[in-house]
Amino acid sequence: MDPKNITKEYTNGEVTIVWQSAKCIHSGNCARNNPDVFQPREKPWIKPEASSSEKIIETVNKCPSGALTYFLNKK
Ligand code: SF4
């Protein structure tokens, strides 16, 4: 596996954030829009418990590169 092309998933139980490293252009939009969840200097850098699912979805939809996507978890 190319270490520069990883896909990671982070879930709060309701929504799962998917991040594809190869697509990320490091614009910082996610961290600006939702700094409680997207913390590029931390590990793990996405903390899905830190805001509402609605806010997460809104932030993911603003990712300019398509690196962030999401799916709703099955209940
Ligand atoms: S908004 Fe998208 S492209 Fe920008 S840093 Fe976040 S994940 Fe990467």
Tab-separated table of N, CA and C in Angstrom, residues 11-72:
chain	number	residue	atom	x	y	z
A	11	THR	N	-15.900	7.581	13.015
A	11	THR	CA	-17.351	7.608	13.190
A	11	THR	C	-17.754	8.080	14.574
A	12	ASN	N	-18.902	8.725	14.635
A	12	ASN	CA	-19.490	9.060	15.941
A	12	ASN	C	-20.668	8.135	16.239
A	13	GLY	N	-20.812	7.103	15.434
A	13	GLY	CA	-21.892	6.139	15.625
A	13	GLY	C	-23.098	6.437	14.755
A	14	GLU	N	-23.186	7.689	14.290
A	14	GLU	CA	-24.330	8.113	13.494
A	14	GLU	C	-23.905	8.391	12.055
A	15	VAL	N	-22.775	9.091	11.959
A	15	VAL	CA	-22.219	9.418	10.642
A	15	VAL	C	-20.746	8.996	10.649
A	16	THR	N	-20.273	8.508	9.507
A	16	THR	CA	-18.859	8.139	9.392
A	16	THR	C	-18.187	9.054	8.382
A	17	ILE	N	-17.106	9.692	8.819
A	17	ILE	CA	-16.314	10.572	7.959
A	17	ILE	C	-15.245	9.706	7.294
A	18	VAL	N	-15.115	9.843	5.982
A	18	VAL	CA	-14.076	9.114	5.248
A	18	VAL	C	-13.100	10.144	4.689
A	19	TRP	N	-11.815	9.917	4.926
A	19	TRP	CA	-10.788	10.847	4.452
A	19	TRP	C	-9.783	10.092	3.595
A	20	GLN	N	-9.581	10.582	2.371
A	20	GLN	CA	-8.611	9.976	1.461
A	20	GLN	C	-7.414	10.914	1.336
A	21	SER	N	-6.306	10.465	1.884
A	21	SER	CA	-5.132	11.344	1.983
A	21	SER	C	-4.642	11.834	0.619
A	22	ALA	N	-4.713	10.989	-0.387
A	22	ALA	CA	-4.162	11.359	-1.695
A	22	ALA	C	-4.915	12.525	-2.335
A	23	LYS	N	-6.180	12.697	-1.949
A	23	LYS	CA	-6.978	13.774	-2.552
A	23	LYS	C	-6.860	15.091	-1.790
A	24	CYS	N	-6.399	15.022	-0.546
A	24	CYS	CA	-6.383	16.202	0.320
A	24	CYS	C	-5.371	17.225	-0.190
A	25	ILE	N	-5.843	18.454	-0.413
A	25	ILE	CA	-4.939	19.519	-0.873
A	25	ILE	C	-4.544	20.447	0.294
A	26	HIS	N	-4.879	20.029	1.500
A	26	HIS	CA	-4.487	20.743	2.719
A	26	HIS	C	-4.904	22.216	2.688
A	27	SER	N	-6.113	22.433	2.220
A	27	SER	CA	-6.636	23.799	2.151
A	27	SER	C	-6.948	24.347	3.542
A	28	GLY	N	-7.201	23.443	4.482
A	28	GLY	CA	-7.534	23.881	5.831
A	28	GLY	C	-8.991	24.262	6.019
A	29	ASN	N	-9.809	24.123	4.986
A	29	ASN	CA	-11.227	24.483	5.105
A	29	ASN	C	-11.915	23.729	6.246
A	30	CYS	N	-11.626	22.447	6.348
A	30	CYS	CA	-12.308	21.627	7.362
A	30	CYS	C	-11.966	22.142	8.764
A	31	ALA	N	-10.697	22.440	9.003
A	31	ALA	CA	-10.284	22.911	10.323
A	31	ALA	C	-10.874	24.289	10.633
A	32	ARG	N	-11.025	25.120	9.597
A	32	ARG	CA	-11.625	26.446	9.810
A	32	ARG	C	-13.122	26.341	10.065
A	33	ASN	N	-13.793	25.479	9.309
A	33	ASN	CA	-15.248	25.355	9.441
A	33	ASN	C	-15.670	24.625	10.714
A	34	ASN	N	-14.839	23.700	11.167
A	34	ASN	CA	-15.241	22.876	12.311
A	34	ASN	C	-13.994	22.472	13.116
A	35	PRO	N	-13.387	23.467	13.795
A	35	PRO	CA	-12.115	23.219	14.477
A	35	PRO	C	-12.199	22.241	15.647
A	36	ASP	N	-13.400	21.995	16.155
A	36	ASP	CA	-13.518	21.028	17.258
A	36	ASP	C	-13.305	19.600	16.760
A	37	VAL	N	-13.669	19.370	15.508
A	37	VAL	CA	-13.591	18.008	14.948
A	37	VAL	C	-12.315	17.808	14.134
A	38	PHE	N	-11.976	18.793	13.303
A	38	PHE	CA	-10.840	18.629	12.386
A	38	PHE	C	-9.621	19.349	12.949
A	39	GLN	N	-8.675	18.575	13.469
A	39	GLN	CA	-7.503	19.128	14.144
A	39	GLN	C	-6.249	18.511	13.532
A	40	PRO	N	-5.781	19.111	12.431
A	40	PRO	CA	-4.678	18.516	11.665
A	40	PRO	C	-3.403	18.258	12.468
A	41	ARG	N	-3.202	18.926	13.591
A	41	ARG	CA	-1.964	18.716	14.350
A	41	ARG	C	-2.090	17.607	15.380
A	42	GLU	N	-3.303	17.082	15.544
A	42	GLU	CA	-3.535	16.056	16.573
A	42	GLU	C	-3.542	14.663	15.961
A	43	LYS	N	-3.456	13.683	16.791
A	43	LYS	CA	-3.620	12.290	16.363
A	43	LYS	C	-4.611	11.612	17.278
A	44	PRO	N	-5.709	11.049	16.832
A	44	PRO	CA	-6.199	11.152	15.460
A	44	PRO	C	-6.611	12.584	15.143
A	45	TRP	N	-6.513	12.956	13.881
A	45	TRP	CA	-6.750	14.380	13.554
A	45	TRP	C	-8.226	14.706	13.392
A	46	ILE	N	-9.066	13.681	13.271
A	46	ILE	CA	-10.510	13.917	13.195
A	46	ILE	C	-11.170	13.342	14.442
A	47	LYS	N	-11.942	14.192	15.125
A	47	LYS	CA	-12.617	13.770	16.360
A	47	LYS	C	-14.129	13.884	16.159
A	48	PRO	N	-14.731	12.821	15.646
A	48	PRO	CA	-16.126	12.895	15.220
A	48	PRO	C	-17.124	13.108	16.351
A	49	GLU	N	-16.702	12.910	17.590
A	49	GLU	CA	-17.626	13.100	18.718
A	49	GLU	C	-17.778	14.578	19.080
A	50	ALA	N	-16.932	15.431	18.513
A	50	ALA	CA	-16.820	16.795	19.030
A	50	ALA	C	-17.826	17.806	18.478
A	51	SER	N	-18.670	17.398	17.526
A	51	SER	CA	-19.740	18.307	17.116
A	51	SER	C	-20.920	17.477	16.630
A	52	SER	N	-21.988	18.153	16.249
A	52	SER	CA	-23.174	17.418	15.814
A	52	SER	C	-22.943	16.792	14.438
A	53	SER	N	-23.705	15.765	14.140
A	53	SER	CA	-23.600	15.113	12.828
A	53	SER	C	-23.940	16.096	11.720
A	54	GLU	N	-24.918	16.978	11.951
A	54	GLU	CA	-25.311	17.974	10.937
A	54	GLU	C	-24.124	18.866	10.583
A	55	LYS	N	-23.432	19.313	11.607
A	55	LYS	CA	-22.283	20.198	11.398
A	55	LYS	C	-21.163	19.447	10.671
A	56	ILE	N	-20.979	18.190	11.010
A	56	ILE	CA	-19.956	17.373	10.340
A	56	ILE	C	-20.282	17.261	8.852
A	57	ILE	N	-21.527	16.961	8.544
A	57	ILE	CA	-21.934	16.788	7.140
A	57	ILE	C	-21.735	18.093	6.374
A	58	GLU	N	-22.116	19.201	7.002
A	58	GLU	CA	-21.948	20.513	6.384
A	58	GLU	C	-20.469	20.766	6.075
A	59	THR	N	-19.603	20.433	7.016
A	59	THR	CA	-18.161	20.652	6.837
A	59	THR	C	-17.601	19.754	5.743
A	60	VAL	N	-17.982	18.499	5.768
A	60	VAL	CA	-17.503	17.550	4.751
A	60	VAL	C	-17.906	18.034	3.358
A	61	ASN	N	-19.118	18.556	3.239
A	61	ASN	CA	-19.597	19.013	1.933
A	61	ASN	C	-18.837	20.233	1.425
A	62	LYS	N	-18.130	20.916	2.305
A	62	LYS	CA	-17.361	22.100	1.888
A	62	LYS	C	-15.914	21.768	1.543
A	63	CYS	N	-15.510	20.518	1.664
A	63	CYS	CA	-14.133	20.133	1.322
A	63	CYS	C	-13.931	20.331	-0.184
A	64	PRO	N	-12.982	21.172	-0.580
A	64	PRO	CA	-12.857	21.528	-2.001
A	64	PRO	C	-12.292	20.420	-2.881
A	65	SER	N	-11.627	19.444	-2.286
A	65	SER	CA	-10.923	18.441	-3.102
A	65	SER	C	-11.668	17.122	-3.220
A	66	GLY	N	-12.688	16.937	-2.411
A	66	GLY	CA	-13.354	15.626	-2.392
A	66	GLY	C	-12.637	14.618	-1.515
A	67	ALA	N	-11.618	15.073	-0.765
A	67	ALA	CA	-10.901	14.150	0.132
A	67	ALA	C	-11.808	13.659	1.254
A	68	LEU	N	-12.736	14.531	1.667
A	68	LEU	CA	-13.669	14.146	2.728
A	68	LEU	C	-15.008	13.734	2.129
A	69	THR	N	-15.491	12.598	2.548
A	69	THR	CA	-16.854	12.173	2.220
A	69	THR	C	-17.449	11.607	3.508
A	70	TYR	N	-18.705	11.264	3.465
A	70	TYR	CA	-19.316	10.680	4.667
A	70	TYR	C	-20.392	9.696	4.253
A	71	PHE	N	-20.725	8.817	5.167
A	71	PHE	CA	-21.943	8.023	4.995
A	71	PHE	C	-22.641	7.912	6.340
A	72	LEU	N	-23.954	7.745	6.256
A	72	LEU	CA	-24.735	7.602	7.489
A	72	LEU	C	-24.711	6.140	7.913
